[in-house]
mmCIF file of C-alpha atoms and ligand atoms in Angstrom:
data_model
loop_
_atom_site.group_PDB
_atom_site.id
_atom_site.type_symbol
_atom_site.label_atom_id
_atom_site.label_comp_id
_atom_site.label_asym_id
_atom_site.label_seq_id
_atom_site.Cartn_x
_atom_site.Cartn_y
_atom_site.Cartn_z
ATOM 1 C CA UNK A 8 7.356 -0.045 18.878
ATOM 2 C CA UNK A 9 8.416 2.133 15.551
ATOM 3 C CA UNK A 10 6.241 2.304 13.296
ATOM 4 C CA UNK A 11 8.230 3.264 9.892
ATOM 5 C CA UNK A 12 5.942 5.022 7.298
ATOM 6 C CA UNK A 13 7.829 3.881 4.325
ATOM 7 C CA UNK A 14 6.614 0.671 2.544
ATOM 8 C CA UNK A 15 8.981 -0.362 0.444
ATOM 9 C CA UNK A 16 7.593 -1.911 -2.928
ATOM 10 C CA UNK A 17 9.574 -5.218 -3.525
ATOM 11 C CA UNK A 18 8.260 -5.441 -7.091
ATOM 12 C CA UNK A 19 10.786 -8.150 -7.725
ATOM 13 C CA UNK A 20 10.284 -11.045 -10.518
ATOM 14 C CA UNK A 21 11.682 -13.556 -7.969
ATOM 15 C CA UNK A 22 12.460 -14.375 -4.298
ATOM 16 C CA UNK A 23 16.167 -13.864 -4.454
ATOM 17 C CA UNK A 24 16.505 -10.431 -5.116
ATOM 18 C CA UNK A 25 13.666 -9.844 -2.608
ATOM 19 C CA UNK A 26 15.642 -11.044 -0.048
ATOM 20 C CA UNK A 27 18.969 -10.094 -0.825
ATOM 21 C CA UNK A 28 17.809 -6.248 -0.568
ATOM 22 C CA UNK A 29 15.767 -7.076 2.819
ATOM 23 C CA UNK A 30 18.632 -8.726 4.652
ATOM 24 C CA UNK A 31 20.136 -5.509 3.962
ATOM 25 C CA UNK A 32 17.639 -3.462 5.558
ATOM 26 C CA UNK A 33 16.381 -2.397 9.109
ATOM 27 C CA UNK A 34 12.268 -3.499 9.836
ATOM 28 C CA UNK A 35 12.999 -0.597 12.034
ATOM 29 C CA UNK A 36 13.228 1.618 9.215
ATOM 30 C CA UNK A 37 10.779 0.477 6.770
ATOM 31 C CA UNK A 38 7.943 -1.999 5.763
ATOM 32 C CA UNK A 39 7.782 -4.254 2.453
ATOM 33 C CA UNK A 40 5.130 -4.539 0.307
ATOM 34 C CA UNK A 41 4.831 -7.700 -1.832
ATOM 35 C CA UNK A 42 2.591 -7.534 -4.698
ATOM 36 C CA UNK A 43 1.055 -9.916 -7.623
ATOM 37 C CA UNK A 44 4.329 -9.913 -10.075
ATOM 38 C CA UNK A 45 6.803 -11.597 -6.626
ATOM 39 C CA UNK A 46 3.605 -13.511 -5.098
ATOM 40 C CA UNK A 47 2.897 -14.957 -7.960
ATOM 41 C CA UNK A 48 6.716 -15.953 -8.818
ATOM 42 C CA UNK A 49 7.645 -17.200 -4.978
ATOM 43 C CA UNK A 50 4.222 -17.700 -3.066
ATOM 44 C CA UNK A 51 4.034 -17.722 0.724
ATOM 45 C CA UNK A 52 7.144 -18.792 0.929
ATOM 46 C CA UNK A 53 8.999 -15.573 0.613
ATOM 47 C CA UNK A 54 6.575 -13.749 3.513
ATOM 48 C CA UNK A 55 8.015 -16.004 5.779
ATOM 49 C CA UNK A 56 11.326 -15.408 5.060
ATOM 50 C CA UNK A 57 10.501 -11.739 5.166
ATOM 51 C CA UNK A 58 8.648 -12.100 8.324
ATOM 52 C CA UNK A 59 11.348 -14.058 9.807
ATOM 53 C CA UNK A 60 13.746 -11.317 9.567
ATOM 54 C CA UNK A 61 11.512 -9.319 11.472
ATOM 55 C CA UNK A 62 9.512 -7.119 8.446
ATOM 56 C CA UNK A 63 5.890 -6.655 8.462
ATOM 57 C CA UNK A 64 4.636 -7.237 5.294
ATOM 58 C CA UNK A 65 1.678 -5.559 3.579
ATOM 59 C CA UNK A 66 0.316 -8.130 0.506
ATOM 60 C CA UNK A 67 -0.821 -6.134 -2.399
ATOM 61 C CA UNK A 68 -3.386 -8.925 -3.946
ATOM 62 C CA UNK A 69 -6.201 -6.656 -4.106
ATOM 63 C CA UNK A 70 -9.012 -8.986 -3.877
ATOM 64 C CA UNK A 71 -11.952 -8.518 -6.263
ATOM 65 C CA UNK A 72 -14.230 -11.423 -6.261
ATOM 66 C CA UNK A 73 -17.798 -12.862 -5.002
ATOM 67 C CA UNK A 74 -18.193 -11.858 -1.444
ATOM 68 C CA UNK A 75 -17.357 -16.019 -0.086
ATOM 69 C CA UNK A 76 -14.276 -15.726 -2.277
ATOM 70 C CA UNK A 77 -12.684 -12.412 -0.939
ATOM 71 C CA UNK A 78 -13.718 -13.048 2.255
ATOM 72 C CA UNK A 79 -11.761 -16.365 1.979
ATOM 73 C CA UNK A 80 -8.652 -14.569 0.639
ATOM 74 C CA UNK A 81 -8.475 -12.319 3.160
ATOM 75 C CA UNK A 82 -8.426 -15.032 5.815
ATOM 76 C CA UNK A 83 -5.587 -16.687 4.372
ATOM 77 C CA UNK A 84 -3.591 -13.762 4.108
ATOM 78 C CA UNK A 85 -4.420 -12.987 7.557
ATOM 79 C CA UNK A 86 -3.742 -16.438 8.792
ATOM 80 C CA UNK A 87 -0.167 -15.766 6.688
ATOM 81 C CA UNK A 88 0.452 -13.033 9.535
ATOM 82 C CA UNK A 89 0.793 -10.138 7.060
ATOM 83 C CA UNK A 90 0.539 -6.935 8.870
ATOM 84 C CA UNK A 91 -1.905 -5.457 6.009
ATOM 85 C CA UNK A 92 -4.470 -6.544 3.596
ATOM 86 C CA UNK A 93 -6.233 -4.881 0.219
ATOM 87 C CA UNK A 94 -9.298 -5.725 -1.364
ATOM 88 C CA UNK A 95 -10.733 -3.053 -4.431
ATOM 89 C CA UNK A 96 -13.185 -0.758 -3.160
ATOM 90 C CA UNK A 97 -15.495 -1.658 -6.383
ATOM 91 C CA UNK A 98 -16.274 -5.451 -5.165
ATOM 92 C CA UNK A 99 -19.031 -3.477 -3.200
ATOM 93 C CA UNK A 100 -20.819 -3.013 0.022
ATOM 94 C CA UNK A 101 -21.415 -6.888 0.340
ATOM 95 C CA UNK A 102 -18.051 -7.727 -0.623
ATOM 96 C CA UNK A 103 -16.323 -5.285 1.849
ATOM 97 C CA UNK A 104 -18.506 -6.211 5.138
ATOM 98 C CA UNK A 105 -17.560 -10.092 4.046
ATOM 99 C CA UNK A 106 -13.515 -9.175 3.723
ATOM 100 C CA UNK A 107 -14.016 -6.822 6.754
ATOM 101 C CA UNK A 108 -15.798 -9.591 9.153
ATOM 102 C CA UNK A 109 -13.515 -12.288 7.679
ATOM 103 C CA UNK A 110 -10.552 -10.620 9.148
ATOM 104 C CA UNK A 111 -11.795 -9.511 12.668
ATOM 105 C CA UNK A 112 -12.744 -13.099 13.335
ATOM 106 C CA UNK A 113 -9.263 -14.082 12.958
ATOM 107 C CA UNK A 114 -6.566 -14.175 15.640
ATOM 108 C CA UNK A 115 -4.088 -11.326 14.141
ATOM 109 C CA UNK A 116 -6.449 -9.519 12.300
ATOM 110 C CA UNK A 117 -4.265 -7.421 9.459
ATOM 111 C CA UNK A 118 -5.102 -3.505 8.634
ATOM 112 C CA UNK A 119 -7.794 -3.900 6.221
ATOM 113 C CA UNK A 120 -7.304 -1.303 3.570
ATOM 114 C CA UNK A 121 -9.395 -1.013 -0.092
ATOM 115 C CA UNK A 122 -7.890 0.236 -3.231
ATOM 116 C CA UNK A 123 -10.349 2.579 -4.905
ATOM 117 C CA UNK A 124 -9.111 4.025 -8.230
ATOM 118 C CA UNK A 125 -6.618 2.325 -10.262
ATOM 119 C CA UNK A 126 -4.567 5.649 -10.146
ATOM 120 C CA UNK A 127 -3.801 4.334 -13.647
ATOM 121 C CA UNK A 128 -7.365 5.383 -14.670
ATOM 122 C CA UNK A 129 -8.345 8.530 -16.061
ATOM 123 C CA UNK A 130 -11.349 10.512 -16.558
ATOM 124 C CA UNK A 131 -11.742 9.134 -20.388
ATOM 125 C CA UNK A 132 -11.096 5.533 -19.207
ATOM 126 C CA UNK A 133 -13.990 5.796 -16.584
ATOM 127 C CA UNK A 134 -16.197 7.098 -19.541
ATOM 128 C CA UNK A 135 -15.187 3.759 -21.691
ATOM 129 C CA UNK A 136 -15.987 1.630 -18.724
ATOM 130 C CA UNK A 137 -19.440 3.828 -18.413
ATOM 131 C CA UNK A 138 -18.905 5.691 -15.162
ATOM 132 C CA UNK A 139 -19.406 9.546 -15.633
ATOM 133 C CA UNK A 140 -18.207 10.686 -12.167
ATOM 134 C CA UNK A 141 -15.390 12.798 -11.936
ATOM 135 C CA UNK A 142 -12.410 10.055 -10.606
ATOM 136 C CA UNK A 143 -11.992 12.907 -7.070
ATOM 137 C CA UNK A 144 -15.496 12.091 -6.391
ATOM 138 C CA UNK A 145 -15.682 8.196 -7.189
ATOM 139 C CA UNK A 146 -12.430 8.131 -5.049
ATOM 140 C CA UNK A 147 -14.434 9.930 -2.098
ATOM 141 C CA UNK A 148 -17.627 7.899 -2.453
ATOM 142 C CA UNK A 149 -15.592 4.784 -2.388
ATOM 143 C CA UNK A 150 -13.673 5.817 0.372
ATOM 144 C CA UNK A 151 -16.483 6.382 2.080
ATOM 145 C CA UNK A 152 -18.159 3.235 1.661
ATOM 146 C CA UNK A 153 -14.774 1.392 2.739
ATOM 147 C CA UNK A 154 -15.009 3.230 6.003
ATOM 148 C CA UNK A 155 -18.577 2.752 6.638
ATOM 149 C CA UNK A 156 -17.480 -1.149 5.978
ATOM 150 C CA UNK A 157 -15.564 -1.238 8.606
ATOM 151 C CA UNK A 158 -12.288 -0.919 7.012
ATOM 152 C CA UNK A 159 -9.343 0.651 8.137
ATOM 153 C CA UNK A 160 -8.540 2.871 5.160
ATOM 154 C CA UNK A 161 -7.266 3.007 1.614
ATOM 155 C CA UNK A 162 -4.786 3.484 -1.042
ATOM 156 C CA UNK A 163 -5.107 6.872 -2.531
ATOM 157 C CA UNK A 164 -3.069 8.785 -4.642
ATOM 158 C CA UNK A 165 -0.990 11.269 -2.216
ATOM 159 C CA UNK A 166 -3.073 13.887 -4.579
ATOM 160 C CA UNK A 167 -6.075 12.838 -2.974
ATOM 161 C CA UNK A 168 -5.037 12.471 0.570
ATOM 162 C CA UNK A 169 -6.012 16.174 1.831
ATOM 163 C CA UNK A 170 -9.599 15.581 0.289
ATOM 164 C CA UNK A 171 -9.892 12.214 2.028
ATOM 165 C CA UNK A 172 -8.413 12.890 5.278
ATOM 166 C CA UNK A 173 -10.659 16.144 6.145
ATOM 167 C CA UNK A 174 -13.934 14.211 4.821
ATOM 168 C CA UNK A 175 -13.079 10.501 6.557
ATOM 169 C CA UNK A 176 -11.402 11.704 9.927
ATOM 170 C CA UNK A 177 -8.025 11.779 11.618
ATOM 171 C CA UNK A 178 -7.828 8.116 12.385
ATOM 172 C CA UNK A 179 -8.637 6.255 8.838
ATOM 173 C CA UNK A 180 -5.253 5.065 7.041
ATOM 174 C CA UNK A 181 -4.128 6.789 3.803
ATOM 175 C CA UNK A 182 -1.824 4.791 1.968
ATOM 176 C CA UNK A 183 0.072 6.223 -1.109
ATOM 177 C CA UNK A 184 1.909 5.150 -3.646
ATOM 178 C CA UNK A 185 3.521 7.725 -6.737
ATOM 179 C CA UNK A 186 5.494 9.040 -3.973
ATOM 180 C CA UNK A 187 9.171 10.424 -5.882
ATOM 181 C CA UNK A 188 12.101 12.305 -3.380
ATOM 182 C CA UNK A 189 12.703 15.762 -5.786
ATOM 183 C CA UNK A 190 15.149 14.815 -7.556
ATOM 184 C CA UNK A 191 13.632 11.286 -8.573
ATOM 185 C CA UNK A 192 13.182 10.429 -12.036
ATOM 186 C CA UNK A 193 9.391 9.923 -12.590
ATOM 187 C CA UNK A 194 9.633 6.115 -13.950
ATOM 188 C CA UNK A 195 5.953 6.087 -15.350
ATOM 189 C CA UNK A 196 4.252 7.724 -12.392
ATOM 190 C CA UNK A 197 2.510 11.175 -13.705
ATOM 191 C CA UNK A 198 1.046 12.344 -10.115
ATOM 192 C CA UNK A 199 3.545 12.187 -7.942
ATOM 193 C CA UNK A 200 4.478 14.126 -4.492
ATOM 194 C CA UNK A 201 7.249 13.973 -2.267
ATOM 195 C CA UNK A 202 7.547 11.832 0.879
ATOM 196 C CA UNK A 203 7.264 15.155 3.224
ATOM 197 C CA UNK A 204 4.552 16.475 0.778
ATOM 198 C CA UNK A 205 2.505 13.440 1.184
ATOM 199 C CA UNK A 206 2.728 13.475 4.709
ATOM 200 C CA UNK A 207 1.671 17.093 5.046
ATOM 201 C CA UNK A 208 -0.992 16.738 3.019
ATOM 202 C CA UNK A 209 -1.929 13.644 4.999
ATOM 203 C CA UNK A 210 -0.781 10.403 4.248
ATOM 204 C CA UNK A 211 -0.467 7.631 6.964
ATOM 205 C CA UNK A 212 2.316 5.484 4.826
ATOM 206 C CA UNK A 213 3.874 5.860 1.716
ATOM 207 C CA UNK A 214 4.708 2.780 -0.758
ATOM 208 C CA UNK A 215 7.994 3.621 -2.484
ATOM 209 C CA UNK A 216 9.323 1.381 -5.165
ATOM 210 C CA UNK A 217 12.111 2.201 -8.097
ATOM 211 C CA UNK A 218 13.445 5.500 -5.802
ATOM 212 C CA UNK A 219 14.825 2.908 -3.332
ATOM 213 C CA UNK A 220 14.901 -0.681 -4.788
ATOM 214 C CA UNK A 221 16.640 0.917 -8.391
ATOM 215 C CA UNK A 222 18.964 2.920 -6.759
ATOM 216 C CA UNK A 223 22.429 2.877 -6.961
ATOM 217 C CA UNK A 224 22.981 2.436 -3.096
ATOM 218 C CA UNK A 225 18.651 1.186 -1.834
ATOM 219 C CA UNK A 226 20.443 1.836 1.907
ATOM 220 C CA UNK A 227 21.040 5.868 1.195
ATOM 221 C CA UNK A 228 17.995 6.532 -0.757
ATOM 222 C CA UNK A 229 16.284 5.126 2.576
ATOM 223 C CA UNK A 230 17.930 6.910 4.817
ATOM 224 C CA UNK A 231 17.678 10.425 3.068
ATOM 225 C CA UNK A 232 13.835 9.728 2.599
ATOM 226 C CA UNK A 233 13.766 8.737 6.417
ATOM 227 C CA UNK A 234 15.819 11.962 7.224
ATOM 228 C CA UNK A 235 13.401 14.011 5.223
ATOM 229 C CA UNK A 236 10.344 12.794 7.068
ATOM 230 C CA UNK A 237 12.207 12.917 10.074
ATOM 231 C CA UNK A 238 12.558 9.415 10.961
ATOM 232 C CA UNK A 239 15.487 8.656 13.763
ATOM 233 C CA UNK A 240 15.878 5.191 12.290
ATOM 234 C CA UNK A 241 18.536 5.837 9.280
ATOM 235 C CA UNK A 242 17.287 2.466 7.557
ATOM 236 C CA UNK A 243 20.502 0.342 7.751
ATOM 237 C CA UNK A 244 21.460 -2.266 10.035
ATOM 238 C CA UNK A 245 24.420 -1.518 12.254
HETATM 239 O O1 C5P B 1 8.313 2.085 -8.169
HETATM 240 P P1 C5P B 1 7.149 2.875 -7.660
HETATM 241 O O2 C5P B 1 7.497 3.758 -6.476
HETATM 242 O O3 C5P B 1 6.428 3.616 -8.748
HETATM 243 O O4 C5P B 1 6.159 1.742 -7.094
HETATM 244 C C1 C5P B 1 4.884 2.044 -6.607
HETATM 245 C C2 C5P B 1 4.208 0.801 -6.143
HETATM 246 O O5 C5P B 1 2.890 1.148 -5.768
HETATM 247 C C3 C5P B 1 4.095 -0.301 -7.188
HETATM 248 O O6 C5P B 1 4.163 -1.554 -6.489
HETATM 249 C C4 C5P B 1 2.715 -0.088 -7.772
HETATM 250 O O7 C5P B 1 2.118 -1.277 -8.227
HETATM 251 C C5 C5P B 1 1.955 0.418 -6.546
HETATM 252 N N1 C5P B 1 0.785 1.222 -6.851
HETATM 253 C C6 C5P B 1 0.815 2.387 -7.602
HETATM 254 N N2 C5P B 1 -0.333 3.088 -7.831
HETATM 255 C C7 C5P B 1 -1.489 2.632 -7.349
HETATM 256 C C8 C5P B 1 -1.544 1.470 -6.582
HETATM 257 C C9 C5P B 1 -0.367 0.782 -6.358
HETATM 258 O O8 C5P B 1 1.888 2.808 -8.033
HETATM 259 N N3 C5P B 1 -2.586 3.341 -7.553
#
């Protein structure tokens, strides 16, 4: 089976266009992600219709609660039959052995991946929330408590992937998102890389949004990502 390394973000205020740019598009050739702005619009609803045209999904809730409550979460979603799960890394060791044993015990269990830093957050935003560390090191410690959890990896900024990969191993999944083709405007990413960048440097998948989904033609700005990372599938249906 392929197994596409772009996740497309579908960061969609509704189910329609969702779907209108997925029946478009080759599962072959990419994943989706679904996140809070189109769960919260269209609900479970619109991972089955993704699902049913053969796209696995990964569902960007990041859980942060009590350990009961995540751990609850994370069995619906995996009884949904998404393909991957997040949780944030800063719910804590109780909180990611609850999500973690919550999803083996189910029958499909989903990859299991924690969110660390809020790429979002800065050095000076850490200090107002009272945390000292440097963010590289938090993001490394908290990585490393997601492993030792028994998860199966984390989001990271494509920045931090060559840190995480030679301290956490060759098998734990690096997701990353702020991931712009060259000639991509920014949007309001600062840190970006490119897909082939981020792969080098040791991402497992990359979530791209706006390059694709704002494009003039979504279908070409797939395929030339795909043909930079060397994908055979060219991302369109025949
Ligand atoms: O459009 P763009 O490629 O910037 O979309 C990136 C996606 O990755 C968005 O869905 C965004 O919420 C998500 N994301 C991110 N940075 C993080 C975590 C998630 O950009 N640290």
């Amino acid at each position: 089976m392929s197994d596409p390394k772009i996740i497309i973000a579908l960061d969609f205020a509704a189910a329609a266009p969702a779907l209108a740019l997925a029946e478009r598009l080759d599962p072959a050739a990419c994943r989706l992600k679904v996140g809070k702005e189109l769960f919260t619009a269209a609900g479970p609803a619109v991972l089955e219709k993704l699902m049913r045209l053969g796209f696995e999904i990964f569902l960007d809730l990041k859980f942060h609660d009590i350990p009961n409550t995540t751990a609850q979460a994370c069995k619906a979603a995996a009884e949904l039959g998404v393909w991957m799960v997040n949780v944030h890394a800063l719910g804590g060791r109780k909180m990611l052995h609850a999500a973690a044993d919550a999803i083996a015990n189910t029958g499909k269990p989903p990859k299991l991946i924690a969110v660390t830093l809020l790429t979002s957050m800065a050095r000076e935003d850490l200090a107002d929330i009272g945390i000292q560390e440097k963010p590289a090191q938090m993001v490394l410690r908290l990585a490393t408590l997601a492993r030792d959890c028994g998860l199966d990896g984390v989001v990271c900024s494509a920045q931090e992937a060559g840190l995480l990969r030679g301290n956490l191993g060759k098998t734990f999944c690096l997701v990353t998102p702020g991931i712009r083709p060259a000639q991509a405007s920014l949007d309001d990413q600062s840190r970006v890389m490119t897909p082939q960048a981020a792969l080098l440097a040791g991402s497992s998948y990359l979530v791209i949004g706006r390059p694709i989904t704002q494009a003039v033609d979504p279908l070409q700005a797939l395929r030339a990502i795909n043909l930079e990372i060397g994908n055979t599938e060219m991302g369109v249906k025949a």
